mmCIF file of C-alpha atoms in Angstrom:
data_model
loop_
_atom_site.group_PDB
_atom_site.id
_atom_site.type_symbol
_atom_site.label_atom_id
_atom_site.label_comp_id
_atom_site.label_asym_id
_atom_site.label_seq_id
_atom_site.Cartn_x
_atom_site.Cartn_y
_atom_site.Cartn_z
ATOM 1 C CA LEU Z 1 -16.853 -35.104 101.179
ATOM 2 C CA VAL Z 2 -14.304 -37.391 102.815
ATOM 3 C CA VAL Z 3 -11.364 -38.710 100.828
ATOM 4 C CA ILE Z 4 -9.794 -41.910 102.107
ATOM 5 C CA ASP Z 5 -6.444 -42.210 100.357
ATOM 6 C CA PRO Z 6 -2.823 -42.524 101.453
ATOM 7 C CA HIS Z 7 -1.953 -39.791 98.929
ATOM 8 C CA TYR Z 8 -2.923 -36.141 99.024
ATOM 9 C CA THR Z 9 -4.718 -36.131 95.669
ATOM 10 C CA ALA Z 10 -6.411 -33.454 93.611
ATOM 11 C CA THR Z 11 -9.709 -34.586 95.131
ATOM 12 C CA ALA Z 12 -8.321 -34.586 98.681
ATOM 13 C CA VAL Z 13 -7.401 -30.924 98.275
ATOM 14 C CA HIS Z 14 -11.123 -30.081 98.053
ATOM 15 C CA ALA Z 15 -12.401 -32.557 100.648
ATOM 16 C CA ASP Z 16 -13.976 -31.672 103.982
ATOM 17 C CA GLN Z 17 -11.861 -34.398 105.543
ATOM 18 C CA TRP Z 18 -8.855 -36.335 104.241
ATOM 19 C CA LEU Z 19 -7.949 -39.644 105.864
ATOM 20 C CA PRO Z 20 -4.372 -40.544 104.868
ATOM 21 C CA LEU Z 21 -4.519 -44.114 106.077
ATOM 22 C CA GLU Z 22 -1.947 -46.835 105.571
ATOM 23 C CA THR Z 23 -2.194 -48.448 102.134
ATOM 24 C CA GLY Z 24 -4.538 -51.445 102.219
ATOM 25 C CA SER Z 25 -6.062 -50.617 105.622
ATOM 26 C CA ASP Z 26 -9.358 -49.179 104.377
ATOM 27 C CA ALA Z 27 -11.169 -52.396 105.362
ATOM 28 C CA ALA Z 28 -10.131 -51.820 108.991
ATOM 29 C CA LEU Z 29 -11.660 -48.342 108.854
ATOM 30 C CA ALA Z 30 -14.854 -49.760 107.321
ATOM 31 C CA LEU Z 31 -15.148 -52.472 109.988
ATOM 32 C CA PHE Z 32 -14.717 -49.980 112.828
ATOM 33 C CA THR Z 33 -17.274 -47.704 111.156
ATOM 34 C CA ALA Z 34 -19.746 -50.603 110.920
ATOM 35 C CA ARG Z 35 -19.174 -51.366 114.603
ATOM 36 C CA HIS Z 36 -19.706 -47.711 115.482
ATOM 37 C CA ILE Z 37 -22.966 -47.620 113.524
ATOM 38 C CA VAL Z 38 -24.257 -50.683 115.393
ATOM 39 C CA ASP Z 39 -22.981 -49.548 118.807
ATOM 40 C CA SER Z 40 -24.450 -46.060 118.409
ATOM 41 C CA GLY Z 41 -27.898 -47.471 117.565
ATOM 42 C CA ARG Z 42 -28.008 -45.864 114.134
ATOM 43 C CA VAL Z 43 -29.130 -48.963 112.241
ATOM 44 C CA ASP Z 44 -32.456 -49.234 110.449
ATOM 45 C CA TRP Z 45 -33.112 -52.798 111.572
ATOM 46 C CA GLY Z 46 -36.305 -53.094 109.511
ATOM 47 C CA TYR Z 47 -34.309 -52.334 106.379
ATOM 48 C CA VAL Z 48 -31.552 -54.754 107.436
ATOM 49 C CA LYS Z 49 -34.065 -57.568 107.973
ATOM 50 C CA GLU Z 50 -35.861 -57.033 104.665
ATOM 51 C CA GLN Z 51 -33.191 -55.816 102.260
ATOM 52 C CA THR Z 52 -29.913 -57.523 103.238
ATOM 53 C CA ASP Z 53 -28.417 -60.988 103.606
ATOM 54 C CA LEU Z 54 -27.741 -60.419 107.314
ATOM 55 C CA PRO Z 55 -30.731 -62.514 108.554
ATOM 56 C CA LEU Z 56 -29.827 -65.534 106.393
ATOM 57 C CA LEU Z 57 -28.792 -68.585 108.400
ATOM 58 C CA VAL Z 58 -25.269 -69.959 108.168
ATOM 59 C CA ARG Z 59 -24.311 -73.531 109.045
ATOM 60 C CA MET Z 60 -21.697 -73.468 111.790
ATOM 61 C CA ASP Z 61 -20.160 -76.752 110.594
ATOM 62 C CA THR Z 62 -19.445 -75.666 107.004
ATOM 63 C CA GLY Z 63 -19.771 -71.874 107.052
ATOM 64 C CA GLU Z 64 -22.262 -72.090 104.171
ATOM 65 C CA PHE Z 65 -25.830 -70.841 104.025
ATOM 66 C CA LEU Z 66 -28.479 -73.282 105.256
ATOM 67 C CA ARG Z 67 -30.351 -74.360 102.133
ATOM 68 C CA GLU Z 68 -33.578 -76.214 101.502
ATOM 69 C CA ALA Z 69 -31.503 -79.047 100.017
ATOM 70 C CA ASP Z 70 -29.922 -79.496 103.469
ATOM 71 C CA VAL Z 71 -33.278 -79.774 105.233
ATOM 72 C CA VAL Z 72 -35.629 -81.398 102.689
ATOM 73 C CA VAL Z 73 -34.842 -84.408 100.527
ATOM 74 C CA GLY Z 74 -34.757 -83.127 96.942
ATOM 75 C CA GLY Z 75 -34.888 -79.534 98.188
ATOM 76 C CA ASP Z 76 -33.757 -76.576 96.107
ATOM 77 C CA ARG Z 77 -30.143 -75.418 96.691
ATOM 78 C CA ARG Z 78 -31.141 -71.861 95.778
ATOM 79 C CA LEU Z 79 -33.558 -71.518 98.688
ATOM 80 C CA MET Z 80 -32.191 -70.281 102.009
ATOM 81 C CA TYR Z 81 -33.623 -69.757 105.478
ATOM 82 C CA PHE Z 82 -34.306 -67.173 108.170
ATOM 83 C CA LEU Z 83 -35.036 -67.916 111.812
ATOM 84 C CA ASP Z 84 -38.426 -66.375 112.622
ATOM 85 C CA THR Z 85 -38.271 -64.779 116.099
ATOM 86 C CA ARG Z 86 -42.031 -65.187 116.563
ATOM 87 C CA THR Z 87 -42.147 -68.966 116.065
ATOM 88 C CA ARG Z 88 -38.451 -69.811 116.734
ATOM 89 C CA ARG Z 89 -38.624 -71.946 113.588
ATOM 90 C CA ILE Z 90 -36.734 -71.718 110.344
ATOM 91 C CA VAL Z 91 -38.655 -70.314 107.383
ATOM 92 C CA LEU Z 92 -37.733 -69.956 103.739
ATOM 93 C CA ALA Z 93 -36.319 -66.512 103.054
ATOM 94 C CA PRO Z 94 -38.489 -64.602 100.594
ATOM 95 C CA GLY Z 95 -36.925 -62.822 97.654
ATOM 96 C CA VAL Z 96 -34.213 -65.378 96.911
ATOM 97 C CA GLU Z 97 -33.990 -66.943 93.486
ATOM 98 C CA GLY Z 98 -36.355 -69.902 93.253
ATOM 99 C CA HIS Z 99 -38.780 -68.739 95.964
ATOM 100 C CA ASP Z 100 -42.436 -69.140 94.943
ATOM 101 C CA ASN Z 101 -43.673 -65.656 95.732
ATOM 102 C CA GLY Z 102 -40.841 -63.738 94.055
ATOM 103 C CA TRP Z 103 -41.327 -60.913 96.572
ATOM 104 C CA LEU Z 104 -38.887 -59.533 99.079
ATOM 105 C CA ARG Z 105 -41.672 -58.700 101.555
ATOM 106 C CA LEU Z 106 -41.433 -60.374 104.944
ATOM 107 C CA ASP Z 107 -45.218 -60.871 105.252
ATOM 108 C CA GLY Z 108 -45.334 -61.536 109.011
ATOM 109 C CA ILE Z 109 -41.864 -63.060 109.350
ATOM 110 C CA ASP Z 110 -39.568 -61.386 111.878
ATOM 111 C CA PRO Z 111 -36.079 -62.617 110.961
ATOM 112 C CA ALA Z 112 -33.663 -63.079 113.852
ATOM 113 C CA LEU Z 113 -30.379 -61.223 113.649
ATOM 114 C CA GLU Z 114 -28.861 -62.758 116.800
ATOM 115 C CA GLY Z 115 -28.575 -66.149 118.450
ATOM 116 C CA SER Z 116 -28.286 -69.652 117.101
ATOM 117 C CA ILE Z 117 -30.439 -72.741 116.862
ATOM 118 C CA ALA Z 118 -30.008 -76.446 116.158
ATOM 119 C CA VAL Z 119 -31.637 -77.613 112.924
ATOM 120 C CA ARG Z 120 -32.352 -81.212 111.927
ATOM 121 C CA LEU Z 121 -31.089 -81.996 108.421
ATOM 122 C CA HIS Z 122 -32.826 -84.380 106.011
ATOM 123 C CA ASP Z 123 -30.305 -87.137 106.861
ATOM 124 C CA GLY Z 124 -31.338 -86.974 110.546
ATOM 125 C CA SER Z 125 -28.195 -85.211 111.745
ATOM 126 C CA GLU Z 126 -28.312 -81.916 113.573
ATOM 127 C CA VAL Z 127 -26.378 -78.725 112.815
ATOM 128 C CA HIS Z 128 -26.197 -75.380 114.584
ATOM 129 C CA VAL Z 129 -26.991 -72.312 112.508
ATOM 130 C CA ALA Z 130 -26.767 -68.578 113.162
ATOM 131 C CA PRO Z 131 -27.760 -65.461 111.212
ATOM 132 C CA VAL Z 132 -25.029 -63.703 109.239
ATOM 133 C CA MET Z 133 -25.537 -60.640 111.480
ATOM 134 C CA ALA Z 134 -24.638 -62.627 114.597
ATOM 135 C CA LEU Z 135 -21.404 -63.743 112.940
ATOM 136 C CA LEU Z 136 -20.686 -60.241 111.687
ATOM 137 C CA ARG Z 137 -21.237 -58.789 115.148
ATOM 138 C CA GLU Z 138 -18.589 -61.198 116.526
ATOM 139 C CA GLN Z 139 -16.118 -59.930 113.932
ATOM 140 C CA LEU Z 140 -16.961 -56.281 114.564
ATOM 141 C CA GLU Z 141 -16.290 -56.644 118.302
ATOM 142 C CA THR Z 142 -12.570 -57.044 117.559
ATOM 143 C CA TRP Z 143 -12.391 -53.696 115.734
ATOM 144 C CA THR Z 144 -11.834 -51.303 118.603
ATOM 145 C CA LEU Z 145 -10.797 -47.710 118.069
ATOM 146 C CA GLU Z 146 -7.308 -48.557 119.317
ATOM 147 C CA ARG Z 147 -6.853 -51.510 116.956
ATOM 148 C CA THR Z 148 -8.184 -49.496 114.013
ATOM 149 C CA ALA Z 149 -5.798 -46.631 114.775
ATOM 150 C CA ALA Z 150 -2.863 -49.037 114.942
ATOM 151 C CA VAL Z 151 -3.750 -50.686 111.610
ATOM 152 C CA THR Z 152 -4.652 -47.528 109.691
ATOM 153 C CA THR Z 153 -2.054 -45.248 111.388
ATOM 154 C CA LEU Z 154 -4.804 -42.620 111.672
ATOM 155 C CA HIS Z 155 -5.304 -40.611 114.857
ATOM 156 C CA PRO Z 156 -8.235 -42.022 116.872
ATOM 157 C CA GLU Z 157 -10.043 -38.652 116.750
ATOM 158 C CA MET Z 158 -9.947 -38.722 112.924
ATOM 159 C CA ILE Z 159 -11.355 -42.233 112.878
ATOM 160 C CA LEU Z 160 -14.127 -41.430 115.337
ATOM 161 C CA ARG Z 161 -15.040 -38.205 113.526
ATOM 162 C CA PHE Z 162 -15.368 -40.091 110.249
ATOM 163 C CA ALA Z 163 -17.308 -43.030 111.734
ATOM 164 C CA ASP Z 164 -19.677 -40.746 113.595
ATOM 165 C CA GLY Z 165 -20.246 -38.560 110.529
ATOM 166 C CA PHE Z 166 -21.010 -41.626 108.438
ATOM 167 C CA ALA Z 167 -23.348 -43.003 111.119
ATOM 168 C CA ARG Z 168 -25.232 -39.688 111.375
ATOM 169 C CA ALA Z 169 -25.459 -38.995 107.627
ATOM 170 C CA GLU Z 170 -28.968 -39.138 106.212
ATOM 171 C CA ARG Z 171 -27.837 -40.877 103.024
ATOM 172 C CA PRO Z 172 -24.180 -41.864 103.234
ATOM 173 C CA LEU Z 173 -22.542 -43.087 100.052
ATOM 174 C CA VAL Z 174 -19.282 -44.889 99.446
ATOM 175 C CA LEU Z 175 -17.839 -44.158 96.027
ATOM 176 C CA SER Z 176 -14.819 -46.254 95.219
ATOM 177 C CA SER Z 177 -12.426 -45.450 92.423
ATOM 178 C CA TRP Z 178 -9.069 -46.672 91.270
ATOM 179 C CA ARG Z 179 -6.818 -43.683 90.871
ATOM 180 C CA SER Z 180 -8.201 -41.987 87.788
ATOM 181 C CA GLU Z 181 -5.469 -39.403 87.672
ATOM 182 C CA GLU Z 182 -2.222 -39.953 85.842
ATOM 183 C CA ARG Z 183 0.766 -40.576 88.094
ATOM 184 C CA ARG Z 184 4.283 -39.737 86.957
ATOM 185 C CA VAL Z 185 7.106 -41.504 88.703
#
């Protein structure tokens, strides 16, 4: 049990590790932890491709998901795309609302998680798109151990111990709560 809280709470007393980070800096810790998970090779990429939004394509001009309505005249705005690594073509992402099959199975599609590609829109213009994971990876690169320590005010060893423990855990769980105990001022 790890408690991430600026205050030494009743729960922190019983924790295996207490991370007394700077108020509001928990996102920095989470971003470094995500980077550590990726860098240490502890990602189940099959799960990521099938069960997350990370393979969905994002338009680089607007920052929005690439939708069928962008590519096909009269297309459905609910339908989004993957880039299939096998064909290097965009394919409708299964499992999204409005998709014909209603399944989340990839059925032979190998969604790209890196790179970018130019896509022709229905109006004849071209736009570059990239998977969410490629954009996330760019953001994660900025979250070094040193930057995270500076933002959170935690010792780098504490940060690394937490991130590594989370990365190695068989079934890690983040439970968020909003101070359930009564505070007297």
